[in-house]
Coordinates of C-alpha atoms in Angstrom, one line a residue:
Chain A
M2 CA 47.7 -83.4 62.6
I3 CA 44.4 -83.1 60.7
T4 CA 41.2 -84.1 62.5
F5 CA 37.7 -84.3 61.0
E6 CA 35.0 -84.7 63.7
N7 CA 31.5 -85.2 62.3
V8 CA 32.3 -82.7 59.5
D9 CA 29.4 -81.8 57.1
V10 CA 29.6 -79.7 54.1
I11 CA 26.3 -78.5 52.6
Y12 CA 26.6 -76.3 49.5
P13 CA 24.4 -73.2 49.0
N14 CA 22.4 -75.2 46.5
G15 CA 21.6 -77.8 49.1
F16 CA 23.9 -80.5 47.8
K17 CA 25.6 -82.4 50.5
G18 CA 29.3 -82.5 49.8
L19 CA 30.5 -84.2 53.0
D20 CA 28.3 -86.2 55.3
D21 CA 29.4 -86.8 58.8
V22 CA 33.1 -87.4 58.0
N23 CA 35.4 -88.6 60.9
V24 CA 39.0 -88.9 59.9
E25 CA 42.3 -88.5 61.7
I26 CA 45.5 -88.0 59.7
A27 CA 48.8 -88.2 61.5
R28 CA 51.8 -85.9 60.9
G29 CA 53.9 -87.0 57.9
E30 CA 51.3 -89.4 56.5
F31 CA 50.7 -89.6 52.7
V32 CA 47.0 -90.3 52.3
A33 CA 45.3 -91.0 48.9
I34 CA 41.6 -90.3 48.6
I35 CA 39.8 -92.4 46.0
G36 CA 36.2 -92.4 44.8
L37 CA 34.1 -91.7 41.7
S38 CA 33.5 -88.1 40.5
G39 CA 31.2 -86.3 42.8
A40 CA 32.0 -88.5 45.8
G41 CA 33.3 -85.6 47.8
K42 CA 37.1 -86.0 47.3
S43 CA 37.7 -82.4 46.3
T44 CA 35.3 -81.1 49.0
L45 CA 37.2 -83.0 51.6
I46 CA 40.5 -81.5 50.5
R47 CA 39.2 -78.0 50.1
A48 CA 37.5 -78.0 53.5
V49 CA 40.9 -78.4 55.1
N50 CA 42.2 -75.0 53.9
G51 CA 38.7 -73.3 53.9
L52 CA 38.4 -73.0 50.1
V53 CA 35.1 -74.8 50.8
P54 CA 33.6 -73.7 54.1
Y55 CA 32.3 -76.6 56.2
T56 CA 28.9 -76.3 57.7
G57 CA 28.9 -78.7 60.7
G58 CA 31.3 -80.5 63.0
T59 CA 34.9 -79.6 63.9
L60 CA 37.9 -79.6 61.6
T61 CA 41.3 -79.1 63.2
V62 CA 44.6 -78.6 61.5
G63 CA 47.5 -78.9 63.9
E64 CA 46.4 -76.9 66.9
T65 CA 44.1 -74.6 65.0
V66 CA 40.4 -75.1 64.4
V67 CA 39.6 -74.1 60.8
D68 CA 37.2 -71.2 60.9
P69 CA 35.9 -70.3 57.5
K70 CA 34.4 -67.1 58.7
N71 CA 37.6 -65.6 60.1
K72 CA 39.5 -64.3 57.1
S73 CA 42.8 -63.4 58.7
K74 CA 42.9 -66.6 60.8
L75 CA 42.2 -68.5 57.6
R76 CA 45.1 -66.8 55.8
R77 CA 47.4 -67.7 58.6
L78 CA 46.3 -71.3 58.4
R79 CA 46.7 -71.3 54.6
S80 CA 50.2 -70.1 54.9
K81 CA 51.1 -73.5 56.4
V82 CA 48.8 -75.6 54.1
G83 CA 49.9 -75.7 50.5
M84 CA 47.7 -76.7 47.7
I85 CA 48.4 -78.3 44.3
F86 CA 45.8 -78.4 41.5
Q87 CA 44.9 -80.5 38.5
Q88 CA 45.3 -77.5 36.1
F89 CA 48.6 -76.4 37.9
N90 CA 47.0 -72.9 38.3
N91 CA 50.3 -71.1 37.6
V92 CA 50.1 -67.5 36.3
G93 CA 51.2 -68.1 32.7
R94 CA 52.5 -64.6 31.9
I95 CA 55.0 -64.2 34.7
S96 CA 58.3 -66.0 35.3
V97 CA 58.6 -69.3 37.1
L98 CA 60.4 -67.6 39.9
N99 CA 57.6 -65.1 40.4
N100 CA 55.1 -67.9 40.4
V101 CA 57.1 -69.6 43.2
L102 CA 57.2 -66.3 45.1
I103 CA 53.4 -66.3 45.2
G104 CA 53.9 -69.0 47.8
R105 CA 55.8 -66.4 49.9
S106 CA 52.8 -64.1 49.9
A107 CA 51.7 -64.8 53.5
V108 CA 55.2 -63.8 54.9
T109 CA 55.9 -61.0 52.5
P110 CA 54.7 -57.5 53.3
T111 CA 52.0 -56.4 51.0
W112 CA 53.9 -53.4 49.7
R113 CA 56.7 -55.7 48.5
S114 CA 54.2 -57.8 46.6
L115 CA 52.6 -54.8 45.1
I116 CA 55.8 -53.4 43.6
G117 CA 57.2 -56.8 42.9
W118 CA 60.4 -56.3 44.9
Y119 CA 60.9 -59.5 47.0
G120 CA 63.5 -59.7 49.7
A121 CA 66.7 -61.7 49.3
E122 CA 65.5 -64.3 51.9
D123 CA 62.2 -64.9 50.0
K124 CA 64.2 -65.4 46.7
E125 CA 66.5 -67.8 48.5
V126 CA 63.6 -69.9 49.7
A127 CA 62.1 -69.8 46.2
F128 CA 65.4 -71.0 44.6
Q129 CA 65.7 -73.8 47.1
S130 CA 62.2 -74.9 46.3
L131 CA 63.0 -74.9 42.6
E132 CA 66.1 -76.9 43.3
R133 CA 64.2 -79.5 45.2
V134 CA 61.9 -80.1 42.2
G135 CA 64.8 -79.9 39.8
I136 CA 63.8 -77.0 37.5
V137 CA 66.0 -74.2 38.9
D138 CA 67.4 -73.6 35.4
K139 CA 63.9 -72.6 34.2
A140 CA 63.6 -69.9 36.9
Y141 CA 63.4 -67.0 34.5
N142 CA 61.3 -68.7 31.8
R143 CA 57.6 -67.8 31.4
A144 CA 55.5 -70.4 33.3
S145 CA 53.3 -70.9 30.2
A146 CA 56.3 -71.9 28.1
L147 CA 56.8 -75.0 30.2
S148 CA 55.6 -78.6 29.6
G149 CA 52.8 -80.0 31.8
G150 CA 55.1 -81.9 34.1
Q151 CA 57.4 -78.9 34.5
Q152 CA 54.4 -76.7 35.2
Q153 CA 53.2 -79.1 37.9
R154 CA 56.7 -79.0 39.4
V155 CA 56.5 -75.2 39.5
A156 CA 53.2 -75.6 41.4
I157 CA 54.9 -77.9 43.8
A158 CA 57.8 -75.5 44.2
R159 CA 55.3 -72.7 44.9
V160 CA 53.8 -74.8 47.7
L161 CA 57.2 -75.7 49.1
A162 CA 58.1 -72.0 49.2
Q163 CA 55.3 -71.7 51.8
D164 CA 57.3 -73.9 54.1
P165 CA 54.1 -76.0 54.5
E166 CA 53.2 -78.5 57.2
V167 CA 50.4 -79.9 55.0
I168 CA 50.2 -80.3 51.3
L169 CA 46.8 -80.8 49.7
A170 CA 46.8 -82.1 46.1
D171 CA 43.6 -82.1 44.1
E172 CA 44.1 -84.6 41.2
P173 CA 47.7 -83.5 40.8
V174 CA 48.6 -85.8 38.0
A175 CA 45.3 -86.2 36.1
S176 CA 46.4 -83.8 33.4
L177 CA 49.8 -85.5 32.8
D178 CA 50.8 -88.4 30.7
P179 CA 51.4 -91.6 32.6
P180 CA 55.2 -91.6 32.8
T181 CA 55.3 -87.9 33.8
A182 CA 52.5 -88.6 36.3
R183 CA 54.7 -91.2 38.0
K184 CA 57.7 -88.9 38.0
V185 CA 55.8 -86.0 39.5
L186 CA 54.1 -88.1 42.1
G187 CA 57.4 -89.7 42.9
D188 CA 59.0 -86.3 43.4
L189 CA 56.1 -85.3 45.6
R190 CA 56.5 -88.5 47.7
R191 CA 60.2 -88.0 48.1
I192 CA 59.9 -84.4 49.1
Q193 CA 57.1 -85.2 51.5
Q194 CA 59.2 -87.9 53.2
D195 CA 62.3 -85.7 53.3
L196 CA 60.6 -82.7 54.9
G197 CA 58.0 -84.7 57.0
I198 CA 55.1 -83.0 55.4
T199 CA 51.5 -84.4 55.8
C200 CA 50.1 -85.0 52.3
I201 CA 46.5 -85.6 51.2
V202 CA 46.1 -86.4 47.5
N203 CA 43.0 -87.1 45.4
M204 CA 43.6 -89.8 42.8
H205 CA 41.8 -91.4 39.9
H206 CA 44.2 -94.2 39.3
L207 CA 44.3 -97.1 41.8
D208 CA 47.8 -98.3 40.9
L209 CA 49.3 -94.8 41.6
A210 CA 47.5 -94.7 44.9
R211 CA 48.7 -98.2 45.8
D212 CA 52.3 -97.4 44.8
Y213 CA 52.7 -94.1 46.5
A214 CA 50.3 -93.8 49.4
D215 CA 50.7 -95.0 53.1
R216 CA 47.0 -95.0 53.5
I217 CA 43.9 -95.0 51.3
I218 CA 40.5 -93.3 52.1
G219 CA 37.6 -94.4 49.9
M220 CA 34.6 -92.0 49.5
R221 CA 31.1 -92.4 48.2
A222 CA 28.3 -89.8 48.2
G223 CA 30.1 -87.6 50.7
R224 CA 30.8 -90.4 53.2
V225 CA 34.1 -92.2 54.1
V226 CA 33.4 -95.8 53.2
F227 CA 36.9 -97.2 53.5
D228 CA 39.9 -96.0 55.6
G229 CA 42.9 -98.2 56.0
P230 CA 46.5 -98.8 55.1
T231 CA 47.3 -99.4 51.4
E232 CA 47.8 -103.2 51.8
E233 CA 44.1 -103.5 52.9
A234 CA 42.8 -101.7 49.9
T235 CA 42.2 -104.8 47.8
D236 CA 40.2 -104.9 44.5
T237 CA 37.2 -106.2 46.4
V238 CA 37.3 -103.3 48.8
I239 CA 37.7 -100.8 46.0
E240 CA 34.8 -102.4 44.1
D241 CA 32.7 -101.8 47.2
V242 CA 33.8 -98.1 47.2
Y243 CA 32.9 -97.7 43.5
Q244 CA 29.8 -99.9 43.8
R245 CA 30.8 -101.6 40.5
S246 CA 33.4 -103.9 39.2
L247 CA 36.8 -102.4 38.3
T248 CA 37.6 -101.6 34.6
A249 CA 40.8 -101.4 32.8
E250 CA 40.7 -97.6 33.0
D251 CA 40.5 -97.6 36.8
I252 CA 43.8 -99.4 37.1
A253 CA 45.8 -98.7 34.0
T254 CA 48.1 -95.8 33.9
A255 CA 51.2 -97.1 32.1
D256 CA 49.2 -98.4 29.1
F257 CA 46.7 -95.6 29.1
P258 CA 45.2 -94.5 26.7
V259 CA 43.1 -97.6 26.3
S260 CA 43.4 -99.1 22.8
L261 CA 40.3 -100.2 20.9
E262 CA 41.0 -103.9 21.7
D263 CA 40.7 -103.3 25.4
L264 CA 37.2 -102.0 25.1
P265 CA 34.1 -104.3 25.1
A266 CA 33.2 -105.5 21.6
E267 CA 29.8 -103.6 21.4
A268 CA 31.5 -100.3 22.3
V269 CA 34.0 -100.7 19.5
A270 CA 31.2 -101.6 17.1
G271 CA 29.3 -98.4 18.1
V272 CA 32.4 -96.3 17.4
V273 CA 33.0 -97.8 14.0
A274 CA 29.4 -97.4 12.9
G275 CA 29.6 -93.8 13.8
E276 CA 26.7 -94.0 16.3
P277 CA 26.3 -90.9 18.5
D278 CA 27.8 -91.5 21.9
R279 CA 25.2 -89.3 23.6
K280 CA 21.5 -89.4 23.4
P281 CA 20.0 -86.1 21.9
Chain B
M4 CA 33.3 -81.5 -9.0
T5 CA 35.1 -81.4 -5.6
A6 CA 37.3 -84.1 -4.4
V7 CA 35.0 -85.0 -1.6
A8 CA 32.0 -85.4 -4.0
E9 CA 34.1 -87.6 -6.4
R10 CA 35.2 -89.8 -3.6
T11 CA 31.7 -90.4 -2.1
S12 CA 30.2 -90.9 -5.5
A13 CA 32.9 -93.5 -6.4
E14 CA 32.3 -95.4 -3.2
A15 CA 28.5 -95.1 -2.8
G16 CA 27.8 -95.8 -6.5
P17 CA 24.3 -95.2 -7.9
A18 CA 22.5 -95.8 -4.6
R19 CA 20.7 -92.7 -3.5
V20 CA 20.9 -91.6 0.1
T21 CA 18.0 -89.7 1.6
R22 CA 19.2 -86.5 3.3
P23 CA 17.2 -84.8 6.0
E24 CA 15.1 -81.9 4.8
P25 CA 15.2 -78.6 6.7
P26 CA 12.2 -78.4 9.0
T27 CA 9.4 -76.2 7.7
P28 CA 8.3 -73.6 10.2
P29 CA 4.6 -73.7 11.1
L30 CA 2.5 -71.7 8.6
V31 CA 0.2 -70.4 11.3
N32 CA 3.1 -68.6 13.0
Y33 CA 4.0 -66.9 9.7
L34 CA 0.4 -65.8 9.3
G35 CA 0.7 -64.3 12.7
L36 CA 3.8 -62.3 11.5
V37 CA 1.7 -61.1 8.5
V38 CA -0.9 -59.9 11.0
V39 CA 1.9 -58.0 12.8
A40 CA 3.0 -56.5 9.4
V41 CA -0.6 -55.4 8.7
A42 CA -0.9 -53.9 12.1
A43 CA 2.3 -51.9 11.6
F44 CA 1.1 -50.8 8.2
A45 CA -2.2 -49.6 9.7
F46 CA -0.3 -47.7 12.4
F47 CA 2.0 -46.0 9.9
W48 CA -0.9 -45.1 7.7
W49 CA -2.8 -43.7 10.7
T50 CA 0.2 -41.6 11.8
R51 CA 1.5 -40.5 8.4
D52 CA 1.9 -36.8 8.0
D53 CA 2.7 -36.4 4.3
T54 CA 0.3 -36.2 1.5
S55 CA 2.2 -38.1 -1.2
V56 CA 0.1 -40.9 -2.7
L57 CA 0.7 -43.6 -5.2
Y58 CA -1.8 -43.2 -8.1
L59 CA -2.3 -46.4 -9.9
P60 CA -4.8 -46.3 -12.8
L61 CA -5.7 -50.0 -13.4
G62 CA -8.2 -49.4 -16.2
V63 CA -11.3 -50.8 -14.5
T64 CA -10.6 -48.7 -11.4
T65 CA -7.9 -46.4 -10.1
L66 CA -6.0 -47.4 -7.0
W67 CA -4.4 -44.9 -4.7
A68 CA -2.6 -45.4 -1.5
P69 CA -0.3 -43.4 0.8
Q70 CA 3.1 -43.8 -0.8
W71 CA 5.6 -44.4 2.0
P72 CA 3.5 -46.6 4.3
L73 CA 2.6 -48.8 1.3
I74 CA 6.2 -49.2 0.3
G75 CA 7.1 -50.0 3.8
F76 CA 4.3 -52.7 3.9
L77 CA 5.5 -54.2 0.7
V78 CA 9.1 -54.4 2.1
M79 CA 7.7 -56.1 5.2
L80 CA 5.9 -58.7 3.1
A81 CA 8.9 -59.2 0.9
V82 CA 11.1 -59.9 4.0
L83 CA 8.5 -62.4 5.3
A84 CA 8.3 -64.1 1.9
L85 CA 12.1 -64.4 1.8
C86 CA 12.2 -65.8 5.3
W87 CA 9.5 -68.3 4.4
F88 CA 11.2 -69.6 1.3
T89 CA 14.6 -69.9 3.1
R90 CA 12.7 -71.8 5.9
T91 CA 14.0 -69.3 8.5
G92 CA 12.8 -70.0 12.0
V93 CA 9.8 -67.9 13.2
M94 CA 11.8 -66.0 15.9
A95 CA 14.5 -65.0 13.3
A96 CA 11.7 -63.9 10.8
F97 CA 10.1 -61.9 13.6
G98 CA 13.5 -60.3 14.3
A99 CA 13.9 -59.3 10.6
L100 CA 10.3 -57.9 10.5
T101 CA 11.0 -55.9 13.7
V102 CA 14.1 -54.4 12.1
V103 CA 12.1 -53.2 9.1
I104 CA 9.3 -51.8 11.3
F105 CA 11.6 -49.9 13.6
S106 CA 13.7 -48.5 10.8
Y107 CA 10.5 -47.3 9.0
W108 CA 9.2 -45.8 12.3
A109 CA 12.4 -44.1 13.2
G110 CA 13.2 -42.9 9.7
S111 CA 9.7 -41.5 9.0
N112 CA 9.7 -39.5 12.2
I113 CA 12.8 -37.5 11.1
H114 CA 11.7 -37.5 7.4
F115 CA 15.0 -39.3 6.6
I116 CA 14.1 -40.3 3.0
D117 CA 12.5 -36.9 2.2
R118 CA 15.7 -35.1 3.3
I119 CA 18.2 -37.4 1.8
V120 CA 16.8 -37.0 -1.7
E121 CA 17.6 -33.3 -1.5
V122 CA 21.3 -33.8 -0.8
P123 CA 22.5 -34.2 -4.4
G124 CA 20.9 -30.9 -5.4
R125 CA 22.7 -29.1 -2.5
L126 CA 26.0 -30.6 -3.4
T127 CA 26.1 -29.0 -6.8
A128 CA 24.9 -25.5 -5.9
G129 CA 25.6 -22.5 -3.6
N130 CA 27.5 -22.5 -0.4
T131 CA 27.8 -26.3 0.0
R132 CA 29.6 -26.4 -3.4
E133 CA 32.1 -23.7 -2.3
Q134 CA 32.7 -25.6 1.0
L135 CA 33.5 -28.8 -0.8
I136 CA 35.8 -27.0 -3.2
G137 CA 37.6 -25.5 -0.3
Y138 CA 38.0 -28.8 1.6
F139 CA 39.5 -30.4 -1.5
N140 CA 42.0 -27.5 -2.0
P141 CA 43.6 -27.4 1.4
D142 CA 45.8 -24.4 2.1
W143 CA 49.0 -26.1 3.4
S144 CA 51.0 -22.9 3.8
Y145 CA 48.4 -21.8 6.4
L146 CA 48.8 -25.0 8.3
L147 CA 52.6 -24.9 8.3
F148 CA 53.6 -21.2 8.5
S149 CA 50.7 -19.0 9.9
N150 CA 50.1 -18.1 13.5
V151 CA 46.9 -18.5 15.4
A152 CA 44.9 -15.3 14.8
G153 CA 45.9 -12.4 17.0
T154 CA 48.9 -14.3 18.6
S155 CA 52.4 -15.3 17.8
R156 CA 51.8 -19.0 18.3
P157 CA 52.3 -21.0 15.2
I158 CA 49.5 -23.4 14.0
W159 CA 51.7 -26.4 14.1
G160 CA 52.2 -25.7 17.8
E161 CA 48.5 -26.4 18.4
W162 CA 49.2 -29.9 17.1
L163 CA 51.8 -30.4 19.8
I164 CA 49.4 -29.2 22.4
T165 CA 46.7 -31.6 21.2
L166 CA 49.2 -34.5 21.3
C167 CA 50.4 -33.5 24.8
M168 CA 46.8 -33.3 26.0
A169 CA 46.1 -36.7 24.7
V170 CA 49.3 -38.2 26.3
V171 CA 48.6 -36.7 29.8
A172 CA 44.9 -37.7 29.7
T173 CA 45.7 -41.2 28.5
I174 CA 48.3 -41.9 31.2
I175 CA 46.3 -40.5 34.1
G176 CA 43.0 -41.7 32.8
C177 CA 44.2 -45.3 32.1
F178 CA 45.7 -45.7 35.6
I179 CA 42.6 -44.5 37.3
G180 CA 40.6 -46.7 35.0
L181 CA 42.8 -49.7 36.0
L182 CA 42.1 -49.0 39.7
L183 CA 38.4 -48.6 39.1
A184 CA 38.2 -51.7 37.0
M185 CA 39.9 -53.7 39.8
L186 CA 37.4 -52.3 42.2
A187 CA 34.5 -52.8 39.9
S188 CA 35.0 -56.5 39.1
P189 CA 33.6 -58.9 41.7
V190 CA 36.7 -61.1 41.0
S191 CA 39.2 -58.6 42.3
S192 CA 37.1 -56.2 44.5
F193 CA 36.8 -56.2 48.3
S194 CA 33.2 -57.3 48.5
K195 CA 30.0 -57.5 46.4
T196 CA 29.0 -54.1 47.8
S197 CA 32.1 -52.3 46.8
S198 CA 32.0 -53.9 43.4
Q199 CA 28.4 -52.8 42.9
T200 CA 29.1 -49.2 44.1
V201 CA 32.1 -48.7 41.9
K202 CA 30.1 -50.2 38.9
A203 CA 27.4 -47.6 39.5
I204 CA 30.0 -44.8 39.7
N205 CA 31.5 -46.0 36.4
S206 CA 28.1 -46.0 34.7
V207 CA 27.6 -42.4 35.7
V208 CA 31.1 -41.4 34.5
R209 CA 30.4 -43.2 31.2
S210 CA 26.9 -41.8 30.6
I211 CA 28.3 -38.3 30.2
P212 CA 29.9 -37.9 26.8
D213 CA 33.3 -36.4 26.3
V214 CA 31.9 -33.1 25.0
G215 CA 29.6 -33.0 28.0
W216 CA 32.6 -33.3 30.3
A217 CA 34.4 -30.6 28.4
L218 CA 31.5 -28.2 28.7
L219 CA 31.3 -29.0 32.5
F220 CA 35.0 -28.4 33.1
A221 CA 35.2 -25.4 30.8
A222 CA 32.4 -23.9 32.9
F223 CA 34.1 -24.8 36.2
I224 CA 37.6 -23.6 35.4
G225 CA 37.2 -21.2 32.6
G226 CA 37.1 -22.3 29.0
T227 CA 39.3 -19.9 27.0
A228 CA 41.4 -21.4 24.4
Y229 CA 44.5 -19.8 26.0
G230 CA 45.9 -21.2 29.3
L231 CA 43.1 -23.0 31.2
G232 CA 41.6 -24.5 28.1
A233 CA 44.1 -27.3 27.9
L234 CA 43.4 -28.2 31.5
A235 CA 39.6 -28.4 30.8
A236 CA 40.3 -30.6 27.8
V237 CA 42.7 -32.9 29.7
L238 CA 40.2 -33.4 32.5
A239 CA 37.4 -34.1 30.0
L240 CA 39.4 -36.6 28.1
M241 CA 40.5 -38.2 31.4
M242 CA 36.9 -38.8 32.5
F243 CA 36.2 -40.2 29.1
N244 CA 39.1 -42.6 29.3
I245 CA 38.3 -43.7 32.8
G246 CA 34.8 -44.7 31.7
I247 CA 36.1 -46.7 28.7
V248 CA 39.0 -48.4 30.5
A249 CA 37.0 -49.2 33.6
K250 CA 34.3 -50.8 31.5
L251 CA 36.4 -52.8 29.1
L252 CA 39.1 -53.9 31.6
G253 CA 36.4 -54.7 34.2
E254 CA 35.0 -57.2 31.8
S255 CA 38.4 -58.6 31.1
I256 CA 38.9 -59.1 34.8
D257 CA 35.5 -60.8 35.1
A258 CA 36.7 -63.4 32.5
V259 CA 40.1 -64.1 34.0
D260 CA 41.0 -67.7 34.7
P261 CA 39.9 -68.4 38.3
G262 CA 42.6 -71.1 38.8
P263 CA 45.6 -68.9 39.6
L264 CA 43.4 -66.8 41.9
E265 CA 42.5 -69.9 43.8
A266 CA 46.2 -70.9 44.0
A267 CA 47.0 -67.4 45.4
D268 CA 44.2 -67.8 47.9
A269 CA 45.4 -71.2 49.0
A270 CA 48.9 -69.8 49.5
G271 CA 47.5 -67.3 52.0
A272 CA 47.8 -64.2 49.9
N273 CA 45.6 -61.3 50.9
L274 CA 43.4 -59.5 48.4
L275 CA 45.8 -56.9 47.3
Q276 CA 48.6 -59.5 46.8
R277 CA 46.2 -61.7 44.9
D278 CA 45.1 -58.9 42.6
R279 CA 48.8 -58.0 42.0
V280 CA 50.3 -61.4 41.4
A281 CA 47.4 -63.3 39.8
V282 CA 44.9 -60.8 38.3
L283 CA 47.2 -58.0 37.0
P284 CA 49.6 -60.2 34.9
A285 CA 46.5 -61.9 33.3
V286 CA 44.9 -58.6 32.2
M287 CA 48.1 -56.7 31.4
P288 CA 48.0 -57.3 27.6
S289 CA 44.3 -56.1 27.5
F290 CA 45.2 -53.1 29.6
V291 CA 48.0 -52.0 27.2
S292 CA 45.8 -52.7 24.2
Y293 CA 42.9 -50.6 25.6
S294 CA 45.3 -47.8 26.6
L295 CA 46.7 -47.5 23.1
Y296 CA 43.1 -47.6 21.7
V297 CA 42.1 -44.8 24.2
F298 CA 45.1 -42.7 23.0
E299 CA 43.8 -42.9 19.5
L300 CA 40.3 -41.9 20.6
N301 CA 41.8 -39.0 22.5
I302 CA 43.5 -37.5 19.4
R303 CA 40.2 -37.8 17.6
A304 CA 38.1 -36.5 20.5
S305 CA 40.3 -33.5 21.1
A306 CA 39.3 -32.2 17.6
A307 CA 35.6 -32.4 18.6
L308 CA 36.3 -30.8 22.0
G309 CA 37.5 -27.7 20.2
V310 CA 33.9 -26.8 19.6
V311 CA 33.5 -26.0 23.2
G312 CA 36.5 -23.7 23.2
V313 CA 39.3 -25.7 24.6
A314 CA 42.9 -25.6 23.4
G315 CA 44.7 -27.6 20.8
I316 CA 44.0 -28.1 17.1
G317 CA 40.3 -28.6 17.9
G318 CA 40.0 -25.0 19.1
E319 CA 41.7 -23.7 15.9
L320 CA 39.4 -25.9 13.8
S321 CA 36.3 -24.5 15.4
R322 CA 37.6 -20.9 15.0
Q323 CA 38.2 -21.5 11.3
I324 CA 34.8 -23.0 10.8
R325 CA 33.2 -20.0 12.5
R326 CA 34.9 -17.7 9.9
M327 CA 32.3 -19.1 7.5
S328 CA 32.9 -18.2 3.8
Q329 CA 36.6 -17.4 4.2
G330 CA 38.2 -20.4 6.0
Y331 CA 37.3 -23.4 3.9
E332 CA 40.8 -24.0 2.6
N333 CA 42.1 -23.7 6.1
V334 CA 39.5 -26.1 7.5
G335 CA 40.3 -28.5 4.7
A336 CA 44.0 -28.4 5.6
I337 CA 43.3 -29.1 9.3
L338 CA 40.9 -32.0 8.5
W339 CA 43.3 -33.6 6.0
A340 CA 46.1 -33.3 8.5
L341 CA 43.9 -34.8 11.2
V342 CA 43.2 -37.8 9.0
I343 CA 47.0 -38.3 8.5
V344 CA 47.8 -37.9 12.2
V345 CA 45.1 -40.3 13.3
L346 CA 46.3 -42.8 10.7
L347 CA 49.9 -42.4 11.9
V348 CA 48.9 -42.9 15.6
D349 CA 46.9 -45.9 14.5
L350 CA 49.9 -47.5 12.7
L351 CA 52.1 -46.7 15.7
S352 CA 49.8 -48.3 18.2
M353 CA 49.3 -51.3 16.0
W354 CA 53.1 -51.7 15.8
V355 CA 53.5 -51.4 19.6
R356 CA 50.6 -53.8 20.2
R357 CA 52.3 -56.4 18.0
K358 CA 55.6 -56.0 19.7
L359 CA 54.0 -56.3 23.2
L360 CA 51.7 -59.2 22.8

């Protein structure tokens, strides 16, 4: 479904975001990408829908080769590739329904979008998407009036309204509290399985990745350093990905935030004595 | 003693804590600033064009100095001394010194102090005194019941025309301004080139003042107060509004949260759809707020535009001012009414803004 062949991303400032990435993701797979900040997780995800243009190799989604230079081709590709963000990225001032209808942009004539008069079919799709994530009763509320978990569900509904073949999720639950994070991720997993959508998700929390993903890809410095089914992603393997031993924060979600007792003694002493946590 | 101080003294007891001192700025830099002040003093002395001197008999000798440059120099030194004792940073002290130097330079070139001391004398004698008396005894019957000289149109009708001019200009100007703001911001525009081009056009539109536009349009389409005058005024106000709205709203669009834009992009929306669904809702409150502000400005500006012979109450105002020694009560009535109308519009727009946001 999605094929990376020797894909490089070099940012305009010379930073190498992806370095010779070779990955093949099958239709209907749920893949979690793990790695430290700056390892290239977001770059990998954003290369798929062209939000970050790749600079070398070949990237194929379905039958189409992603071409970052061809704007209209890119729009056609994006209409089938939905994306979910850490900060939800809903438009706060308009209704939940209108937010979901943004997902219909690619199939709605521009004049309809401009005057805000969507067709009955588009509305029907939007309502079905809202039903799927279970917040159809909030359809006419302002998006900004919703809680974090509900806002992320609106974002998922917006993506579902695209009738996507692929869903990209960039840290989808990092802004949510742990129980909500599990619920939202569980919803995403269920919908993905129901509709047979290929799903690539960036994660910070190992236990979430292990509980929900079919397959885990570990990244370090723009390279794929681990790629295998979830069972094979043992602590030793992950420690190799992170290049350090795992800490409580890496694994914990249910008992996050970490209490003072979980921290090493010297760190606690520093906090109590009021030492600055940053060097001037 | 405050609660915080009591608490700390109770806990800390008699033990003294050493607190950090504010850093002293280097003396040599301040001496440099004194040199700058001396140089400015020398320049002002060299270029002075008045002959007033300070004459100071000190017993052993008499000291005399050009009055204004010396006073300016003393002010500069006083500012530097104040900055030194409050341990102000050198750059801030330099800034304060610069303000003094520039205000002296600018004020002395237009003889500001020399002229302003004459004002009290003028206020109590002659024509100025009559004017002031007229302004404070407005002739309300003129405002409510007379007609514009030589016509059958009542004066209060001119107010209606002013209001209508402001409404038309605001509505058309703000919508064009919205479009230009969208085109001017790199966030919502087609490309960097189109954004730069529209920004340049906006700067040109903004650089011509409202009275300038009114003069231009009055010259193009005829500037009599009857008939075409209203059109010239509306067009002038429109250009004025386009400039303001395009500038302010363009900056609001620049600062819009990029997240929803990215989401719209990722959903496959084209540029127009993205601007409509993600940019417009985000800047709508600013747009309404700027439009109401622009409406207030239009009421005010239409009074000034009367000077170039356009319609509305501004035209009547300038006709009455031109009557010289006869119209002061009438001018007073118009000016007071203008204050009241502007205040009312202000209150109204504040109320609408509160309801909308």
